XYZ file of C-alpha atoms in Angstrom:
630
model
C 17.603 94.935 45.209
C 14.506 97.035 46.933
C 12.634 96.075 43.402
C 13.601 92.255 43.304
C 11.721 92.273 46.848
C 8.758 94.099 46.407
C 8.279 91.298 43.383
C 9.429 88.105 45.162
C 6.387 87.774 47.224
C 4.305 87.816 43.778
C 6.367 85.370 42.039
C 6.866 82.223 44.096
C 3.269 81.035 44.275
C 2.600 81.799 40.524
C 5.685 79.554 39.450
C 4.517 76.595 41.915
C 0.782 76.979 40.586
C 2.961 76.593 36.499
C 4.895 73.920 37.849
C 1.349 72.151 39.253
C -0.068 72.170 35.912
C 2.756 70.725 33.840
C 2.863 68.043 35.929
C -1.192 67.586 35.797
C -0.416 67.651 31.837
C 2.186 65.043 31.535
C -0.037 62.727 33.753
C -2.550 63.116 31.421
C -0.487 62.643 27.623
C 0.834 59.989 29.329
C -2.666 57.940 30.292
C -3.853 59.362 26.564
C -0.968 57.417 25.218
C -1.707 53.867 26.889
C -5.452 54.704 26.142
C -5.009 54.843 22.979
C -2.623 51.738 22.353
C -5.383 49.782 24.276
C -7.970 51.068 22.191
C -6.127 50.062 19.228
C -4.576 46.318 20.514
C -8.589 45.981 20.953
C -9.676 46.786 17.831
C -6.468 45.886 15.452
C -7.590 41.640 16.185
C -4.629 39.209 15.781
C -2.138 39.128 12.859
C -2.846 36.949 10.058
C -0.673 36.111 7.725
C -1.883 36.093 3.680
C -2.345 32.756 1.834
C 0.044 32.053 -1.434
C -1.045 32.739 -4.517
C -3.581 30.485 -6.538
C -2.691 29.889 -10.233
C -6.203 28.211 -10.453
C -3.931 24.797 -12.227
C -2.787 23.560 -9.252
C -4.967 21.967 -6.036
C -8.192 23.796 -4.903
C -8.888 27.005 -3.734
C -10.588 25.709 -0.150
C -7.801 27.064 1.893
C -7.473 29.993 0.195
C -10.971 31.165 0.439
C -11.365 30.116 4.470
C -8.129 32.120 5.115
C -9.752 34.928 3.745
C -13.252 34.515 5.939
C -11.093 34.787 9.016
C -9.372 37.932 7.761
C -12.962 39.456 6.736
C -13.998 38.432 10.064
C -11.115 39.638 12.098
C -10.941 42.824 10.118
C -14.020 43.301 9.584
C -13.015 46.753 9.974
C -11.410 47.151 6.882
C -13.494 44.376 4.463
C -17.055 46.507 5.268
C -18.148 45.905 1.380
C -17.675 43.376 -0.887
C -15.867 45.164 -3.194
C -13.356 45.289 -1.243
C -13.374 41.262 -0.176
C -13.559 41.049 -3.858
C -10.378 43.307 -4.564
C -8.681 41.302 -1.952
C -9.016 37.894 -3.329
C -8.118 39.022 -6.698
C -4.736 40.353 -5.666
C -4.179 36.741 -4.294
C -4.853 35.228 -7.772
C -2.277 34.297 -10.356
C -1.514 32.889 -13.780
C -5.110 32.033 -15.795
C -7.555 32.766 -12.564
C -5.988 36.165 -12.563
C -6.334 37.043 -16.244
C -10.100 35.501 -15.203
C -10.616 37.997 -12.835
C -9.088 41.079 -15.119
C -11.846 40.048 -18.067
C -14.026 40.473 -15.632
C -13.304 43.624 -13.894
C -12.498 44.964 -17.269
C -16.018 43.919 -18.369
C -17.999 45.999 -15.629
C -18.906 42.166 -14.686
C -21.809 42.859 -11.768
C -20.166 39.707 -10.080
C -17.185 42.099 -8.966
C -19.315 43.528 -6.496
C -20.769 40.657 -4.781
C -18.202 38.466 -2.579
C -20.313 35.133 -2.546
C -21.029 34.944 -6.215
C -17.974 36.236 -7.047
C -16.188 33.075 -5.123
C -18.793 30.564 -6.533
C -18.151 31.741 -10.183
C -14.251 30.946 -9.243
C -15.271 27.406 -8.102
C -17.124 27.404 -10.896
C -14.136 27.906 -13.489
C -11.573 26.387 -12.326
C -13.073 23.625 -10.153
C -15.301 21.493 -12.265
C -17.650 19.143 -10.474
C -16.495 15.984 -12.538
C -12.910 16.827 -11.680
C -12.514 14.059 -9.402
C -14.331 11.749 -7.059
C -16.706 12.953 -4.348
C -15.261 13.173 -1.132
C -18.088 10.502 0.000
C -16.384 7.847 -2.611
C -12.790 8.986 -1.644
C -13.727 7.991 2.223
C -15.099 5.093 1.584
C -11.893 4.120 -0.527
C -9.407 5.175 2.049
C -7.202 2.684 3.645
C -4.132 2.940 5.958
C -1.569 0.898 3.648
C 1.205 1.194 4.455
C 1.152 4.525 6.031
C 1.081 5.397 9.947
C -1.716 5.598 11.949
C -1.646 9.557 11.916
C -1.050 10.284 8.142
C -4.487 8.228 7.582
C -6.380 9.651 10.515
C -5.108 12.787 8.969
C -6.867 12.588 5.520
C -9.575 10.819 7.240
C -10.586 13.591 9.356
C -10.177 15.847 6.402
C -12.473 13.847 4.244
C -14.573 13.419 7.063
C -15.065 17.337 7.845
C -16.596 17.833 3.891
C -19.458 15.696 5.252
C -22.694 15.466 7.654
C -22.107 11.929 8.942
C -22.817 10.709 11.943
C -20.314 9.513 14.100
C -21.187 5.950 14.235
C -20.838 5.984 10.123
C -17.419 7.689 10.437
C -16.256 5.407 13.288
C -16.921 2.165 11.310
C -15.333 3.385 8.676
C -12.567 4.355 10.216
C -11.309 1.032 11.717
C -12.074 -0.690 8.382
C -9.931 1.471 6.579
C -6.595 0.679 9.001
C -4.005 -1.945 8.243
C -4.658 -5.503 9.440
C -1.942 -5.876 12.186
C -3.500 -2.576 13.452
C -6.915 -4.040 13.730
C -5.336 -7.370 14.912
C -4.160 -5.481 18.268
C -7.883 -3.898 18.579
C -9.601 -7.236 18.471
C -8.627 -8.200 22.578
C -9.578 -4.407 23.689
C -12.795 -2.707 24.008
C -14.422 -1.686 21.503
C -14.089 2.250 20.670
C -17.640 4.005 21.152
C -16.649 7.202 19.454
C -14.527 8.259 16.260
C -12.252 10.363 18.637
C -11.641 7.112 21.002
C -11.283 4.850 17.767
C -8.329 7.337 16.648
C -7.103 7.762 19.923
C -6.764 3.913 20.354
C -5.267 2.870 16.872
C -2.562 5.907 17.712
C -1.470 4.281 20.845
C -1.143 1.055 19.209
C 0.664 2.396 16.047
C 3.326 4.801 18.624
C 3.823 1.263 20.838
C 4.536 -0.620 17.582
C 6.931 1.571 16.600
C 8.880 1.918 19.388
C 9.781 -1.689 20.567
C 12.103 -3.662 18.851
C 10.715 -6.359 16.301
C 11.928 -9.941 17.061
C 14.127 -11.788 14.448
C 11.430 -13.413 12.902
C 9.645 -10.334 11.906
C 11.637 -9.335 9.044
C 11.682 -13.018 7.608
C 9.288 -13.721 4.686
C 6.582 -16.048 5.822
C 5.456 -19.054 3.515
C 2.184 -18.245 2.328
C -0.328 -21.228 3.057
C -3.510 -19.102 1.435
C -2.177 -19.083 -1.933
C -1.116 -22.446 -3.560
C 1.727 -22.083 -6.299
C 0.267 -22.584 -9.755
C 2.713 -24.677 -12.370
C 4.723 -22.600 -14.345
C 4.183 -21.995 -17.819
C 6.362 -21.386 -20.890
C 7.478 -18.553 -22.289
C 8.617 -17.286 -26.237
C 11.794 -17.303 -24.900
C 11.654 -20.969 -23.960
C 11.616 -20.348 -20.247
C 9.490 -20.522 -17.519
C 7.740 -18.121 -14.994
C 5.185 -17.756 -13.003
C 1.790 -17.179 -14.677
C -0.263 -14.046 -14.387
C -2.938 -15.422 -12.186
C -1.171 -14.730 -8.794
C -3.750 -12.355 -7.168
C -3.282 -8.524 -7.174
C 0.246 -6.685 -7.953
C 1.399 -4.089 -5.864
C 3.949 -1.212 -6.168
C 7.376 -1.670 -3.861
C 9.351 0.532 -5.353
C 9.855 4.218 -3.239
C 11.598 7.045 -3.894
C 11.888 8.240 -0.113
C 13.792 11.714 1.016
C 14.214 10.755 4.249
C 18.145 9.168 4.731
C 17.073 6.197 7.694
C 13.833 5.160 6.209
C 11.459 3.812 8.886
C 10.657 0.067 8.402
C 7.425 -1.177 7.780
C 6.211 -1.510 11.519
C 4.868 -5.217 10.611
C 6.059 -8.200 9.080
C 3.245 -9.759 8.184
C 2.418 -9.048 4.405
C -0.636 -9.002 2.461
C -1.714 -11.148 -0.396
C -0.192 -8.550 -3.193
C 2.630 -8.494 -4.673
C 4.212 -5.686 -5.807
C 5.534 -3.614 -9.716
C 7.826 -1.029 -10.074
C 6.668 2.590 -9.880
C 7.001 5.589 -8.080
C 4.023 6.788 -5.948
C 1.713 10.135 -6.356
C 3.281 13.000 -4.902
C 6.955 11.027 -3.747
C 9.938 12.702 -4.029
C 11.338 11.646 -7.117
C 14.675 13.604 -7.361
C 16.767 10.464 -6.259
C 17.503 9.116 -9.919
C 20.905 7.619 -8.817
C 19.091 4.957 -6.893
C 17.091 3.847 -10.374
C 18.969 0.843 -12.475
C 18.231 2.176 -16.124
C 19.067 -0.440 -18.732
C 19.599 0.138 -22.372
C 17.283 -1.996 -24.638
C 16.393 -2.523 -28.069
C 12.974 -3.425 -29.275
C 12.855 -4.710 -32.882
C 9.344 -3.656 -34.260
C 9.531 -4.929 -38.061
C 11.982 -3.715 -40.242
C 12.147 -0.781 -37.358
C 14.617 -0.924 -34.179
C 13.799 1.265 -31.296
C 16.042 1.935 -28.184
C 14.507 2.574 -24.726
C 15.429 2.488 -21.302
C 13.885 -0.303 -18.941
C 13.938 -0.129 -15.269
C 15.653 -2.796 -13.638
C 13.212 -3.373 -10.051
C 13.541 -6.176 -7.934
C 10.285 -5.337 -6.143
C 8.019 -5.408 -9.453
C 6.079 -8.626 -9.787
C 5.964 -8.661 -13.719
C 7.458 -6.951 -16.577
C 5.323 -3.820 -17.261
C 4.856 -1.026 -19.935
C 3.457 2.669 -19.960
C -0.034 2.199 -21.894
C 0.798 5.917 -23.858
C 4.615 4.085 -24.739
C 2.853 1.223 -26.644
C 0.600 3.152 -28.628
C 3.670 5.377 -29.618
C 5.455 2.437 -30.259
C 2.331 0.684 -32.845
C 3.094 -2.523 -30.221
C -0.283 -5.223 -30.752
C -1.814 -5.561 -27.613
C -4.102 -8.719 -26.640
C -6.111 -8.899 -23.273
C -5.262 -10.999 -20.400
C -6.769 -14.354 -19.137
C -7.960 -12.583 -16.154
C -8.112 -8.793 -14.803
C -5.156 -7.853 -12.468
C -5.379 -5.113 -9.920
C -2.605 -3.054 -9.470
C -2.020 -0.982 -6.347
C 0.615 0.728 -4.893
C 2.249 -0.387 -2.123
C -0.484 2.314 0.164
C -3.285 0.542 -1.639
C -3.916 3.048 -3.590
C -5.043 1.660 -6.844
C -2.646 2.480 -10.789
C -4.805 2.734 -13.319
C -6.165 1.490 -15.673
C -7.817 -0.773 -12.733
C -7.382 -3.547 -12.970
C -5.030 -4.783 -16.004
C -6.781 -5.764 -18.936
C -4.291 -6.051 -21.538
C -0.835 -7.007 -22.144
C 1.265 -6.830 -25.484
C 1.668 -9.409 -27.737
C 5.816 -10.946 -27.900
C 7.636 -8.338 -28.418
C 11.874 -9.390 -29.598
C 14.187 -7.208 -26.785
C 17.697 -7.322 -27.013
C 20.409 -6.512 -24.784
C 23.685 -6.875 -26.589
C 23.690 -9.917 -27.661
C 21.076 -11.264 -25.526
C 17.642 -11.606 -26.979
C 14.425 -12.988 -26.178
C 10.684 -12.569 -26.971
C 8.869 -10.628 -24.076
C 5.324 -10.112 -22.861
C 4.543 -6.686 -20.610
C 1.764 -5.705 -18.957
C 0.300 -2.333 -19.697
C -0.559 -0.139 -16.890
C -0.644 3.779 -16.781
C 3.666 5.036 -15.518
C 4.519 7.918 -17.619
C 7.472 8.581 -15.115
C 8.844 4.613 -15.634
C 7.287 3.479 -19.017
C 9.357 0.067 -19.074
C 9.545 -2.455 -16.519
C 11.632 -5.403 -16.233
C 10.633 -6.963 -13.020
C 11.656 -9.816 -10.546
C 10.109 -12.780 -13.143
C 12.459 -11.172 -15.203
C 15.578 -11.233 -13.286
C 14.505 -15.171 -11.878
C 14.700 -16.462 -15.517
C 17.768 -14.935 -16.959
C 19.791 -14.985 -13.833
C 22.221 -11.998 -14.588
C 25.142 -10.917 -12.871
C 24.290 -6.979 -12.302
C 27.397 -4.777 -11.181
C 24.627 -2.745 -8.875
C 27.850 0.190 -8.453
C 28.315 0.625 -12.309
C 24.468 -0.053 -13.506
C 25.697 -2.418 -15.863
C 25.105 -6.606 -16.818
C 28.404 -8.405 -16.788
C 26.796 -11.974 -17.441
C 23.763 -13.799 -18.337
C 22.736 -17.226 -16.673
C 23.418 -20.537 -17.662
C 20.370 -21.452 -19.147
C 20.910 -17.981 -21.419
C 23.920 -19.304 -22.908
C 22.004 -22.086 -24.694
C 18.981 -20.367 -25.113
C 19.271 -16.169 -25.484
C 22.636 -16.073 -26.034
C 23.279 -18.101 -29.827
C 25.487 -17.066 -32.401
C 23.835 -15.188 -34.913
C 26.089 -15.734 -37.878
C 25.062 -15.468 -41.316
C 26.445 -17.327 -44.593
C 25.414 -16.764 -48.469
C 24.448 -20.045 -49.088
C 22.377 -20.980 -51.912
C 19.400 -22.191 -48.888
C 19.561 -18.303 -46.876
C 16.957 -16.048 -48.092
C 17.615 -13.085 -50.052
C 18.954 -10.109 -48.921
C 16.781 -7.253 -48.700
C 17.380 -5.129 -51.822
C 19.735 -1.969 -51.128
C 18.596 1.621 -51.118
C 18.668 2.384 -54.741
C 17.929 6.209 -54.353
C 20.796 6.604 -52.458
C 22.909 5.074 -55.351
C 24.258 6.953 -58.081
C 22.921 6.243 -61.789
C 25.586 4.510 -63.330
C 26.318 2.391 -60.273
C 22.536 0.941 -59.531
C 23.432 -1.987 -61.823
C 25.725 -2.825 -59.162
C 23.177 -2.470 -56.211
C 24.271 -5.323 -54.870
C 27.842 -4.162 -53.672
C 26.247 -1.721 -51.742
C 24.298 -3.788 -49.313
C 24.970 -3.040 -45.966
C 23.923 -7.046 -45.515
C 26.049 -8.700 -47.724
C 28.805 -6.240 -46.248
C 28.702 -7.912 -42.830
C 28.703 -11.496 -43.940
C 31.394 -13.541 -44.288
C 31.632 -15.563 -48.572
C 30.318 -19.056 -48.369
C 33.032 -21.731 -47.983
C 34.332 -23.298 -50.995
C 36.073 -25.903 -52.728
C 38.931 -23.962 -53.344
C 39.380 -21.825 -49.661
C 42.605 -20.642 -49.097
C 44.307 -21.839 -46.120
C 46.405 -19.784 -43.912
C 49.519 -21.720 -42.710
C 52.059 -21.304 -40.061
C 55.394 -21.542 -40.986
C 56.783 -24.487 -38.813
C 58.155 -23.266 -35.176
C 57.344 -19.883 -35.632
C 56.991 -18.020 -32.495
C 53.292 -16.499 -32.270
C 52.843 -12.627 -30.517
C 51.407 -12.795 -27.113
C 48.764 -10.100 -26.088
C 49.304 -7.639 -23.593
C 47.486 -5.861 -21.129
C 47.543 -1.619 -21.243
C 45.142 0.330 -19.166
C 42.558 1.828 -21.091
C 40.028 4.777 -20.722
C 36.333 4.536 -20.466
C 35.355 5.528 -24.012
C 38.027 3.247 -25.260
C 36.731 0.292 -22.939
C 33.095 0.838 -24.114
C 34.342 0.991 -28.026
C 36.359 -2.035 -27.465
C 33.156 -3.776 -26.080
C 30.950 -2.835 -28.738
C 33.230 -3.736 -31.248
C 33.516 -7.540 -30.139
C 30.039 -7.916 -29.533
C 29.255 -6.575 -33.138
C 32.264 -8.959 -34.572
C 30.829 -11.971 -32.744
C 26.977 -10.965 -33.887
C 28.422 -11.084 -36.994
C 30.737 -14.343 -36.804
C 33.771 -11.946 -38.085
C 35.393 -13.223 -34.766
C 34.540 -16.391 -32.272
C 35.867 -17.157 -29.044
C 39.442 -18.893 -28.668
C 41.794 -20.539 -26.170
C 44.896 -19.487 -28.653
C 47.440 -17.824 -26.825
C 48.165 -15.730 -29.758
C 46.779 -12.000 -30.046
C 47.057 -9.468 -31.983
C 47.643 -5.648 -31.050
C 44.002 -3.422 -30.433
C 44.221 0.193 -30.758
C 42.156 3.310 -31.294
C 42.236 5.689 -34.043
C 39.910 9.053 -33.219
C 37.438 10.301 -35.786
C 36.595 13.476 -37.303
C 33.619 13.499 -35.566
C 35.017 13.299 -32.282
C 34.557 9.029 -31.953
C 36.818 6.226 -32.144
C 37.588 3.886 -34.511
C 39.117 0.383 -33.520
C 41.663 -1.255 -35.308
C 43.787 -4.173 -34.975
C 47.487 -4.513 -36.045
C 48.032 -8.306 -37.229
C 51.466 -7.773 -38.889
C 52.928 -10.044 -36.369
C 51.104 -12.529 -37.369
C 51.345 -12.486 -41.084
C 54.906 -12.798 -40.225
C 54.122 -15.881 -38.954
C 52.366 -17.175 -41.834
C 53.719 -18.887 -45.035
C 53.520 -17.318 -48.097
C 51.101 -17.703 -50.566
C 52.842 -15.860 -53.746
C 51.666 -16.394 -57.616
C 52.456 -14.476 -60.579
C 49.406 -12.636 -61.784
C 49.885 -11.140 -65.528
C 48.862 -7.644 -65.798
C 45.791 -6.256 -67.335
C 46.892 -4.499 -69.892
C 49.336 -8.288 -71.681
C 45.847 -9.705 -73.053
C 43.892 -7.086 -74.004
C 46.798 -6.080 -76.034
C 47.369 -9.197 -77.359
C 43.456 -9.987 -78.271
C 43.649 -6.280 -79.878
C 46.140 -7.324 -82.402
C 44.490 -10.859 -83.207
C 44.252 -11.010 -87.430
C 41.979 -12.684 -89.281
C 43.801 -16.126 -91.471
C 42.228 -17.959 -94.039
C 42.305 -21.251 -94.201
C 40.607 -25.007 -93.751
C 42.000 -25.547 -90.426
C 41.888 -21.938 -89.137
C 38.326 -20.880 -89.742
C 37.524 -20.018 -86.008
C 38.892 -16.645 -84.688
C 39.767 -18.789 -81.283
C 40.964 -15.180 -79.071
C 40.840 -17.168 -75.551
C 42.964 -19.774 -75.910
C 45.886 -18.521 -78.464
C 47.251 -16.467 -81.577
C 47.768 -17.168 -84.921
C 51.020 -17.758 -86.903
C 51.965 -18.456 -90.037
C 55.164 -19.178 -91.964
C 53.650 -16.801 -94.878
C 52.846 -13.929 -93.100
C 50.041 -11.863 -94.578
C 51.167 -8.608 -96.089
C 48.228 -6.307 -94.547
C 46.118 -8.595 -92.060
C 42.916 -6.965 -91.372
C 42.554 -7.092 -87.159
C 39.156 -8.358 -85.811
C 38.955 -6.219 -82.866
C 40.296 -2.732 -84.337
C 43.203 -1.492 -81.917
C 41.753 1.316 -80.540
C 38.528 -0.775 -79.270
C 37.999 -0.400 -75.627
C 37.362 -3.962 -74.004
C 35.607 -3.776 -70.801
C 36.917 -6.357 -68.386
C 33.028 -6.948 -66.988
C 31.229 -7.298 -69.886
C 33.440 -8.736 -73.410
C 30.970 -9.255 -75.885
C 33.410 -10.596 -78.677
C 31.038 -12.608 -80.631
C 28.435 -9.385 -81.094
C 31.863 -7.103 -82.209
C 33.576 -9.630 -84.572
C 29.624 -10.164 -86.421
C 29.369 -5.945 -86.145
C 33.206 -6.031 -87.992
C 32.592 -8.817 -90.728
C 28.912 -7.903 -92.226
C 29.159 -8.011 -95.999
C 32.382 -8.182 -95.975
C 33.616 -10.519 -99.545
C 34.751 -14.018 -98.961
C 39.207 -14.106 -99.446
C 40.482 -15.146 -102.700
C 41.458 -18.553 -100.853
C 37.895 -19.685 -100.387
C 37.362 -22.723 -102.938
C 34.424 -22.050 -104.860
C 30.686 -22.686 -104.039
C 31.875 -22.922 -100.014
C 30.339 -20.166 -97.643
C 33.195 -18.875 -95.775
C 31.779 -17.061 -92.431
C 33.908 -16.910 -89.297
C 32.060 -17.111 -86.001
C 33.776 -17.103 -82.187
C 34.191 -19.929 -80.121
């Protein structure tokens, strides 16, 4: 205890003066510590986020290179050279501009370590100067369409910022490039002085537009006074439509992703008329809204199935230019160039139509006509049949099953005849059958294996057999059975081929027969029809036919027998006999002769049989006794 208080008075003061300086050196991490964080927030800049990756295929590399001058100049820290600007936009680069780059850094290329020529070299590459237009022609082209306000102003600004205009230049422009009912609302207001206030006003107008409700009389299609109707004009087909001078065509068909499309805030409509065709850079992943028909084009001796798009909104039949040189379709030009724009304005090329192909035979089951297109640049819809189209044939279109249940009235008599064939001695000849594909010993036969002559029905005749009904007989009635639909569309095809054919035509007979379905090896079906109820019905037409076999065996044992009467070997019509039978009658035709039932050359084997052969004992003297055939 005595030591513990001669050190006490030492002690206390030393551990306050210990406890003074921690404190003084907490303070003092602790104001190093927000120092530095300030120091660094000051110098870090903000956070910018990398561009994608350029493949140097697709777009421009614009925005990728000014990203890239406001990270240099944000970090400019960290980018002090340009090697390492350069090693920076090279990481960004993909597909052929980054194999570009590799060649040459591999190469010791001097452009790797200078930023701005490395950049210009890139542009250079993959950016030729003829790619496209100039931005000057591409503003001077721009119009609103059918686009709002903002989307134009948009790419006009763009355009715009590419150039050293002056804003007068850029203002005119601007209000000549927007639709007509927006410039129609600018005529009673001031004039715009600036392009900012010309912008600002035709936004205002567009938003107010938009937002009230259109009256009735909006949406209904006004009669056009500026155009006169030109008479129609015949067609191949025997129709009539509209001629090809109505002004410029326009695209109305849209592939929107949007589920409420916004209407068109207008109704008043422009001279054009519209063609089917989807629209640069449109979404077109809706295919269940496109009415895809099956057609058959017959090119010569060559038939060709496509599919044609069925559009309402196209104001001609049209065809993809790269389709009708596939295709070998003649093309002739038109009476007069017609420009074809989308329904923005923006113009399909080529620009403007200057060809269309000559008649071309289309067929759609059984309906066929000759057809004219108009050739125009739609890889993505390569056949067109438009609204002229659907005005002349009239069909009834099931819209939910994308198929044609009927044709018109004026088809029936016109693109709908029977095409029935007969072997009369007036129809042409057949085309002569694929002899390679017939054996040898059958190509004398070629004819029974035309595919022609198969699917004709024999001329008519004096002697036609008649098919009777036996008096009161009660005929089968059809009935109805559900069926599936493979069966329905093999069912379908069938009768259409029959009737094509004129195997079948249409009747008012109550009396059917059954239709069934046999399947195939190959996985199809085959159609077949059971008419033993009504051969039941039917009389009977029974004769007795001799067999082969009774004359040939009979002709083979015809004898030779003198005499004046009998001199003629008559085998067709009957046999020898005599009451004095010859002891060993030598037979004509030798017994074990083969006689073909095509070909029975009798005459050449009884002359073969009978050379040099010594005249009978019976034969007066000084006569020449030589049988011959009848």
């Amino acid at each position: 205890n005595s030591h513990r208080r001669r050190i006490n008075p030492f002690w206390y003061p030393r551990s306050t003066t210990i406890n003074t300086l921690k404190d003084s050196v907490l303070q003092l991490s602790t104001s190093m510590t927000v120092l530095q964080r300030q120091l660094s927030g000051a110098t870090a800049g903000p956070r910018i986020a990398l561009p994608d990756k350029w493949n140097g295929v697709d777009g421009r590399p614009d925005g990728l290179l000014a990203t890239l001058d406001m990270i240099f100049e944000c970090y400019s820290s960290h980018y002090e050279t340009s090697r390492a600007k350069v090693a920076l936009l090279t990481s960004l680069l993909s597909g052929h501009a980054q194999e570009w780059a590799a060649a040459l850094y591999n190469g010791k290329s001097p452009i790797c370590n200078d930023y701005f020529l490395f950049s210009e070299e890139l542009r250079k590459t993959f950016v030729p100067a003829s790619g496209e237009r100039a931005p000057d022609s591409q503003l001077l082209h721009l119009r609103q369409g059918s686009f709002s306000v903002c989307h134009y102003a948009s790419e006009f600004r763009t355009l715009s910022a590419k150039l050293s205009w002056g804003d007068d230049a850029l203002r005119a422009l601007f209000i000549e490039g927007l639709a007509d009912h927006i410039r129609d609302e600018m005529t009673g207001k001031e004039a715009p002085q600036t392009l900012d206030a010309a912008v600002d006003l035709a936004l205002r107008i567009d938003q107010r537009i938009l937002t009230r409700p259109p009256p009735a009389q909006r949406w209904s299609r006004p009669p056009s006074t500026h155009m006169p109707s030109p008479p129609p004009w015949t067609t191949a087909a025997g129709g009539t439509r509209p001629p090809l001078e109505r002004g410029p065509l326009r695209i109305l068909r849209l592939f929107r992703t949007s589920p409420s499309p916004v209407p068109s805030p207008s109704g008043k409509r422009r001279s054009q008329v519209g063609v089917g065709g989807a629209l640069p850079g449109t979404s077109t992943h809706i295919v269940s809204s496109r009415f895809s028909l099956r057609v058959t084009f017959q090119l010569g001796h060559k038939r060709v199935e496509l599919e044609a798009l069925l559009d309402s909104g196209a104001a001609d039949n049209f065809i993809d230019q790269g389709l009708a040189s596939q295709l070998g379709i003649s093309l002739e030009a038109v009476t007069r160039f017609i420009p074809v724009t989308s329904v923005d304005g923006h113009p399909l090329q080529p620009y403007p139509v200057q060809s269309q192909t000559q008649p071309v035979l289309m067929s759609i089951g059984l309906h066929s006509e000759h057809i004219h297109f108009l050739v125009i640049s739609a890889p993505s819809s390569p056949l067109i049949l438009g609204y002229p189209w659907l005005q002349l044939h009239d069909p009834h279109v099931l819209w939910s099953e994308n198929r044609i249940l009927d044709w018109g009235p004026a088809c029936r008599q016109r693109c709908l005849l029977p095409r029935t064939s007969t072997c009369s001695r007036e129809s042409p000849a057949p085309p002569p059958a694929d002899i390679e594909s017939i054996p040898a010993s059958y190509r004398d036969l070629a004819e029974v294996f035309s595919k022609q002559r198969a699917s004709t029905l024999p001329p008519h005749r004096p002697y036609d057999v008649a098919i009777d009904l036996l008096p009161g007989a009660v005929l089968p009635r059809g009935r109805l059975f559900s069926l599936s639909p493979a069966e329905n569309r093999a069912m379908e095809d069938y009768i259409a081929e029959a009737l094509q054919q004129g195997f079948i035509r249409p009747s008012t007979s109550p009396a059917a027969a059954g239709f069934f379905f046999i399947k195939k090896k190959e996985g199809g079906l085959r159609p077949c029809i059971d008419y033993r109820g009504l051969n039941k019905a039917t009389v009977k037409n029974r004769h007795r036919l001799p067999l082969l076999s009774t004359p040939l065996d009979s002709l083979s044992r015809l004898a030779y027998r003198p005499g004046s009467k009998n001199t003629k070997a008559d085998a067709l019509s009957r046999q020898f006999s005599s009451s004095v039978p010859d002891p060993d009658p030598d037979p004509i035709i030798p017994a074990e002769r083969i006689v073909a039932p095509l070909r029975w050359p009798l005459e050449d084997s009884i002359r073969r049989a009978l050379p040099g052969e010594p005249a009978p004992p019976e034969t007066p003297p000084g006569r020449l006794y030589v049988p011959s055939c009848c």
